[in-house]
mmCIF file of C-alpha atoms and ligand atoms in Angstrom:
data_model
loop_
_atom_site.group_PDB
_atom_site.id
_atom_site.type_symbol
_atom_site.label_atom_id
_atom_site.label_comp_id
_atom_site.label_asym_id
_atom_site.label_seq_id
_atom_site.Cartn_x
_atom_site.Cartn_y
_atom_site.Cartn_z
ATOM 1 C CA MET A 1 -20.317 5.677 -8.664
ATOM 2 C CA ARG A 2 -16.308 5.555 -5.978
ATOM 3 C CA LYS A 3 -13.248 4.800 -7.136
ATOM 4 C CA TYR A 4 -10.491 3.563 -5.031
ATOM 5 C CA VAL A 5 -6.819 2.686 -4.707
ATOM 6 C CA ILE A 6 -4.556 1.762 -1.497
ATOM 7 C CA MET A 7 -1.206 1.405 -0.905
ATOM 8 C CA GLY A 8 0.077 0.230 1.984
ATOM 9 C CA VAL A 9 3.231 -2.763 2.629
ATOM 10 C CA GLN A 10 1.284 -5.924 3.266
ATOM 11 C CA GLY A 11 0.993 -5.572 7.587
ATOM 12 C CA SER A 12 0.171 -1.941 7.064
ATOM 13 C CA GLY A 13 -3.912 -2.797 7.656
ATOM 14 C CA LYS A 14 -5.136 -2.198 3.433
ATOM 15 C CA GLY A 15 -7.556 -5.306 4.008
ATOM 16 C CA THR A 16 -8.827 -4.272 6.967
ATOM 17 C CA GLN A 17 -9.131 -0.962 5.694
ATOM 18 C CA SER A 18 -10.470 -1.493 2.628
ATOM 19 C CA GLN A 19 -13.155 -4.260 4.062
ATOM 20 C CA LEU A 20 -14.446 -1.265 6.844
ATOM 21 C CA LEU A 21 -14.370 1.382 4.019
ATOM 22 C CA SER A 22 -16.460 -0.961 1.378
ATOM 23 C CA ALA A 23 -18.571 -2.424 4.241
ATOM 24 C CA ASP A 24 -21.179 0.336 4.087
ATOM 25 C CA LEU A 25 -20.464 1.991 1.205
ATOM 26 C CA ASP A 26 -21.335 -1.158 -0.480
ATOM 27 C CA ILE A 27 -18.499 -0.319 -3.073
ATOM 28 C CA VAL A 28 -16.384 -3.588 -3.878
ATOM 29 C CA HIS A 29 -13.177 -4.613 -2.454
ATOM 30 C CA ILE A 30 -10.600 -5.795 -4.886
ATOM 31 C CA SER A 31 -7.272 -7.985 -3.397
ATOM 32 C CA VAL A 32 -5.019 -9.167 -6.122
ATOM 33 C CA GLY A 33 -3.686 -11.038 -2.775
ATOM 34 C CA ASP A 34 -7.215 -12.787 -1.779
ATOM 35 C CA ILE A 35 -6.942 -13.848 -5.586
ATOM 36 C CA PHE A 36 -4.206 -15.200 -5.399
ATOM 37 C CA ARG A 37 -4.544 -17.075 -2.507
ATOM 38 C CA TRP A 38 -8.318 -18.058 -3.862
ATOM 39 C CA ASN A 39 -6.199 -20.033 -6.804
ATOM 40 C CA VAL A 40 -3.804 -21.506 -4.165
ATOM 41 C CA GLN A 41 -6.643 -22.607 -2.087
ATOM 42 C CA ASN A 42 -8.144 -24.175 -4.927
ATOM 43 C CA HIS A 43 -5.350 -26.069 -6.413
ATOM 44 C CA THR A 44 -6.042 -23.718 -9.821
ATOM 45 C CA LYS A 45 -3.028 -23.952 -13.002
ATOM 46 C CA MET A 46 -2.566 -19.874 -11.256
ATOM 47 C CA GLY A 47 -2.178 -20.967 -8.234
ATOM 48 C CA ALA A 48 0.045 -23.401 -9.226
ATOM 49 C CA TYR A 49 2.173 -21.256 -10.561
ATOM 50 C CA VAL A 50 1.374 -18.441 -7.551
ATOM 51 C CA ARG A 51 3.188 -21.733 -4.810
ATOM 52 C CA ARG A 52 5.732 -21.690 -6.956
ATOM 53 C CA THR A 53 7.255 -18.593 -6.702
ATOM 54 C CA MET A 54 6.456 -18.018 -3.231
ATOM 55 C CA ALA A 55 7.740 -20.951 -2.111
ATOM 56 C CA ALA A 56 10.868 -19.485 -4.800
ATOM 57 C CA GLY A 57 10.902 -16.067 -2.654
ATOM 58 C CA GLU A 58 9.890 -14.503 -5.857
ATOM 59 C CA LEU A 59 7.415 -12.479 -6.443
ATOM 60 C CA VAL A 60 4.268 -13.031 -8.569
ATOM 61 C CA SER A 61 5.123 -11.111 -12.367
ATOM 62 C CA ASP A 62 3.377 -8.037 -13.043
ATOM 63 C CA ASP A 63 1.759 -9.025 -16.400
ATOM 64 C CA LEU A 64 -0.094 -11.478 -14.264
ATOM 65 C CA VAL A 65 -1.006 -9.001 -11.619
ATOM 66 C CA GLU A 66 -2.449 -6.613 -14.385
ATOM 67 C CA SER A 67 -4.212 -9.204 -16.576
ATOM 68 C CA VAL A 68 -6.002 -10.526 -12.951
ATOM 69 C CA VAL A 69 -7.366 -6.701 -12.435
ATOM 70 C CA ARG A 70 -8.165 -6.426 -15.796
ATOM 71 C CA ASP A 71 -10.600 -9.498 -15.639
ATOM 72 C CA ARG A 72 -11.954 -8.178 -12.224
ATOM 73 C CA LEU A 73 -12.884 -5.105 -13.362
ATOM 74 C CA THR A 74 -14.464 -6.231 -16.755
ATOM 75 C CA GLY A 75 -17.045 -8.261 -14.307
ATOM 76 C CA HIS A 76 -18.800 -4.819 -13.903
ATOM 77 C CA ASP A 77 -19.805 -6.069 -10.986
ATOM 78 C CA TRP A 78 -18.772 -3.023 -9.195
ATOM 79 C CA ASN A 79 -22.139 -0.728 -9.895
ATOM 80 C CA TYR A 80 -21.282 1.478 -6.488
ATOM 81 C CA GLY A 81 -17.077 1.514 -7.272
ATOM 82 C CA PHE A 82 -14.275 -0.321 -6.284
ATOM 83 C CA ILE A 83 -11.619 0.185 -3.591
ATOM 84 C CA ILE A 84 -8.260 -1.601 -5.089
ATOM 85 C CA ASP A 85 -5.970 -3.323 -3.177
ATOM 86 C CA GLY A 86 -2.531 -4.738 -4.844
ATOM 87 C CA PHE A 87 -2.148 -2.909 -7.643
ATOM 88 C CA PRO A 88 -1.312 -1.034 -9.630
ATOM 89 C CA ARG A 89 2.567 -2.713 -9.273
ATOM 90 C CA ASN A 90 4.632 -0.534 -12.204
ATOM 91 C CA ARG A 91 4.607 2.987 -13.602
ATOM 92 C CA ALA A 92 3.088 1.764 -16.818
ATOM 93 C CA GLN A 93 0.382 0.020 -14.873
ATOM 94 C CA ALA A 94 -0.658 3.250 -12.836
ATOM 95 C CA GLU A 95 -0.598 4.883 -16.376
ATOM 96 C CA PHE A 96 -3.006 2.745 -18.013
ATOM 97 C CA PHE A 97 -5.385 2.476 -15.038
ATOM 98 C CA LEU A 98 -5.455 6.392 -15.241
ATOM 99 C CA GLU A 99 -6.428 6.132 -18.673
ATOM 100 C CA SER A 100 -8.671 3.778 -18.350
ATOM 101 C CA TYR A 101 -10.708 4.686 -15.253
ATOM 102 C CA ASP A 102 -11.319 7.705 -13.034
ATOM 103 C CA ILE A 103 -9.812 7.323 -9.982
ATOM 104 C CA ASP A 104 -11.510 9.362 -6.778
ATOM 105 C CA GLY A 105 -8.390 8.782 -4.679
ATOM 106 C CA VAL A 106 -5.437 7.150 -3.684
ATOM 107 C CA ILE A 107 -4.918 6.029 0.011
ATOM 108 C CA VAL A 108 -1.206 5.540 1.251
ATOM 109 C CA LEU A 109 -1.313 3.057 5.021
ATOM 110 C CA ASP A 110 2.454 4.857 6.020
ATOM 111 C CA LEU A 111 4.063 2.378 8.327
ATOM 112 C CA PRO A 112 7.394 1.880 9.641
ATOM 113 C CA ASP A 113 9.239 -1.340 8.287
ATOM 114 C CA SER A 114 9.937 -2.928 11.826
ATOM 115 C CA GLU A 115 6.564 -2.126 12.944
ATOM 116 C CA VAL A 116 5.708 -4.097 9.820
ATOM 117 C CA ARG A 117 8.175 -6.926 10.293
ATOM 118 C CA ARG A 118 6.667 -6.980 14.097
ATOM 119 C CA ARG A 119 2.719 -7.150 12.361
ATOM 120 C CA VAL A 120 2.987 -9.451 9.725
ATOM 121 C CA LEU A 121 5.293 -11.884 12.197
ATOM 122 C CA ASN A 122 2.612 -11.884 13.998
ATOM 123 C CA ARG A 123 -0.439 -13.270 11.777
ATOM 124 C CA ARG A 124 -2.005 -16.278 12.759
ATOM 125 C CA VAL A 125 -4.876 -17.693 9.365
ATOM 126 C CA CYS A 126 -7.180 -20.469 10.474
ATOM 127 C CA GLN A 127 -5.957 -23.506 7.886
ATOM 128 C CA ASN A 128 -9.870 -24.583 7.714
ATOM 129 C CA CYS A 129 -12.269 -21.144 7.940
ATOM 130 C CA GLY A 130 -9.320 -18.506 7.419
ATOM 131 C CA MET A 131 -10.273 -16.198 9.966
ATOM 132 C CA ASN A 132 -6.932 -14.012 10.365
ATOM 133 C CA TYR A 133 -5.712 -13.034 13.757
ATOM 134 C CA ASN A 134 -2.988 -11.429 15.087
ATOM 135 C CA LEU A 135 -1.173 -12.192 18.465
ATOM 136 C CA LEU A 136 -0.404 -8.707 19.385
ATOM 137 C CA ASP A 137 -4.057 -7.165 19.677
ATOM 138 C CA ASN A 138 -6.243 -10.021 18.358
ATOM 139 C CA SER A 139 -5.342 -12.829 19.574
ATOM 140 C CA PRO A 140 -7.587 -16.562 19.414
ATOM 141 C CA THR A 141 -9.189 -17.254 23.100
ATOM 142 C CA VAL A 142 -7.229 -20.360 23.432
ATOM 143 C CA PRO A 143 -4.089 -20.369 21.554
ATOM 144 C CA GLY A 144 -3.155 -22.067 18.238
ATOM 145 C CA GLN A 145 -6.897 -22.133 18.110
ATOM 146 C CA CYS A 146 -9.787 -20.729 16.533
ATOM 147 C CA ASP A 147 -12.207 -18.389 17.596
ATOM 148 C CA MET A 148 -15.020 -19.378 15.274
ATOM 149 C CA CYS A 149 -14.781 -23.082 14.289
ATOM 150 C CA GLY A 150 -12.054 -24.560 16.705
ATOM 151 C CA ALA A 151 -8.769 -25.554 14.126
ATOM 152 C CA GLU A 152 -5.761 -24.915 14.028
ATOM 153 C CA LEU A 153 -4.027 -21.614 13.627
ATOM 154 C CA ALA A 154 -0.624 -20.859 11.392
ATOM 155 C CA THR A 155 1.488 -18.687 9.287
ATOM 156 C CA ARG A 156 0.894 -18.206 6.089
ATOM 157 C CA GLU A 157 3.533 -19.458 4.464
ATOM 158 C CA ASP A 158 4.958 -16.565 2.271
ATOM 159 C CA ASP A 159 5.681 -14.733 6.378
ATOM 160 C CA THR A 160 8.572 -15.585 6.942
ATOM 161 C CA GLU A 161 11.573 -12.953 7.400
ATOM 162 C CA GLU A 162 13.121 -14.060 4.697
ATOM 163 C CA ALA A 163 10.182 -13.613 2.163
ATOM 164 C CA LEU A 164 9.029 -10.488 4.192
ATOM 165 C CA ALA A 165 12.637 -8.712 3.719
ATOM 166 C CA VAL A 166 12.135 -9.293 0.023
ATOM 167 C CA ARG A 167 8.363 -7.919 -0.101
ATOM 168 C CA LEU A 168 9.836 -5.039 1.703
ATOM 169 C CA ARG A 169 12.798 -3.976 -0.659
ATOM 170 C CA ASP A 170 10.639 -4.643 -3.584
ATOM 171 C CA TYR A 171 7.291 -2.407 -1.940
ATOM 172 C CA HIS A 172 10.098 0.174 -1.742
ATOM 173 C CA GLU A 173 11.809 -0.068 -4.979
ATOM 174 C CA LYS A 174 8.471 -0.176 -7.148
ATOM 175 C CA THR A 175 5.894 1.737 -4.950
ATOM 176 C CA ASN A 176 7.861 4.795 -5.248
ATOM 177 C CA PRO A 177 7.977 5.843 -9.043
ATOM 178 C CA VAL A 178 3.615 4.415 -9.017
ATOM 179 C CA LEU A 179 3.138 6.977 -6.322
ATOM 180 C CA ASP A 180 4.733 9.346 -8.686
ATOM 181 C CA VAL A 181 2.160 9.196 -10.600
ATOM 182 C CA PHE A 182 -0.434 9.446 -8.913
ATOM 183 C CA ARG A 183 0.716 12.180 -7.211
ATOM 184 C CA ARG A 184 0.938 14.160 -9.839
ATOM 185 C CA LYS A 185 -2.351 14.117 -10.596
ATOM 186 C CA GLU A 186 -3.284 14.810 -6.733
ATOM 187 C CA TYR A 187 -4.674 11.469 -6.142
ATOM 188 C CA VAL A 188 -3.083 10.987 -2.679
ATOM 189 C CA ILE A 189 -3.608 11.119 1.202
ATOM 190 C CA THR A 190 -1.165 9.297 3.269
ATOM 191 C CA VAL A 191 -2.410 8.155 6.606
ATOM 192 C CA ASP A 192 -0.639 7.157 9.639
ATOM 193 C CA ALA A 193 -1.197 2.899 9.408
ATOM 194 C CA ARG A 194 -0.016 2.947 13.977
ATOM 195 C CA PRO A 195 -3.221 3.784 15.487
ATOM 196 C CA ALA A 196 -6.018 1.441 15.786
ATOM 197 C CA PRO A 197 -7.960 -0.164 12.912
ATOM 198 C CA GLU A 198 -11.046 2.196 13.710
ATOM 199 C CA VAL A 199 -8.600 5.257 13.894
ATOM 200 C CA VAL A 200 -7.172 4.899 10.339
ATOM 201 C CA GLN A 201 -10.371 4.252 9.031
ATOM 202 C CA ALA A 202 -11.506 8.010 10.077
ATOM 203 C CA ASP A 203 -8.516 9.650 9.275
ATOM 204 C CA ILE A 204 -9.243 7.986 6.110
ATOM 205 C CA ARG A 205 -12.838 9.398 5.661
ATOM 206 C CA GLU A 206 -11.616 12.543 7.135
ATOM 207 C CA GLN A 207 -9.432 13.143 4.514
ATOM 208 C CA LEU A 208 -11.548 11.473 1.515
ATOM 209 C CA GLY A 209 -14.734 13.593 2.450
ATOM 210 C CA LEU A 210 -16.512 10.335 2.771
ATOM 211 C CA PRO A 211 -19.217 9.800 5.818
ATOM 212 C CA PRO A 212 -18.607 8.596 8.756
ATOM 213 C CA PHE A 213 -18.149 4.784 9.175
ATOM 214 C CA LYS A 214 -21.985 3.309 10.307
ATOM 215 C CA SER A 215 -20.807 0.866 13.508
ATOM 216 C CA ASP A 216 -24.374 -0.579 13.356
ATOM 217 C CA GLY A 217 -23.745 -2.489 9.937
ATOM 218 C CA PRO A 218 -22.271 -6.101 9.418
ATOM 219 C CA ALA A 219 -19.020 -6.611 11.117
ATOM 220 C CA PRO A 220 -16.641 -6.601 7.949
ATOM 221 C CA GLU A 221 -15.241 -10.318 7.381
ATOM 222 C CA GLY A 222 -11.670 -10.836 8.494
ATOM 223 C CA SER A 223 -11.930 -7.423 10.042
ATOM 224 C CA ALA A 224 -9.410 -8.956 13.320
ATOM 225 C CA VAL A 225 -6.666 -8.841 10.696
ATOM 226 C CA ALA A 226 -3.825 -5.945 11.622
HETATM 227 ZN ZN1 LIG B 1 -11.409 -21.770 11.848
#
């Protein structure tokens, strides 16, 4: 059983790296952002709250994030382990989490703010099938059109300069206390997130003492995102 937390500002490739890690190791990728996006797309009550909050340029409350993760973890569909992305968000959650689960490692994807801005503002998503693109190194064949289904690509609603500035500030303020908690337990590995995804993945696996990625497996969903 392997249990990991992955941390890194939005655009650092958390989703891609989590999917690469979970693809052949059979661990479940738990993404708080994906759970919220699903709720928004499916017009749930929670989704309405998340949409309102983001439209106001604010952040979803730590309590809601915690309850979403708790619900997900009590689902017990993670026989071989999990990798969590988007949690914990504060010191109290980090301490609770460490008391409840034996964490094997905390992966920190390190990316300068200037590079985050460049990556995030170039992200596009298919409005029909949800396929992710990045105009920097993963443009669709026909500009503005999804390679998979031909539908129109759009910017995510929360990928604006203003919203990103808020998220970056929030990330730095909140991440440092969480990292302090994990660093005390010596769980943290730091990985340079600037190279290509497969290079970053190899670095993660080497530092965690895991076998190399098996490239003959199925391509992870959404692997085109930076
Ligand atoms: Zn599509």
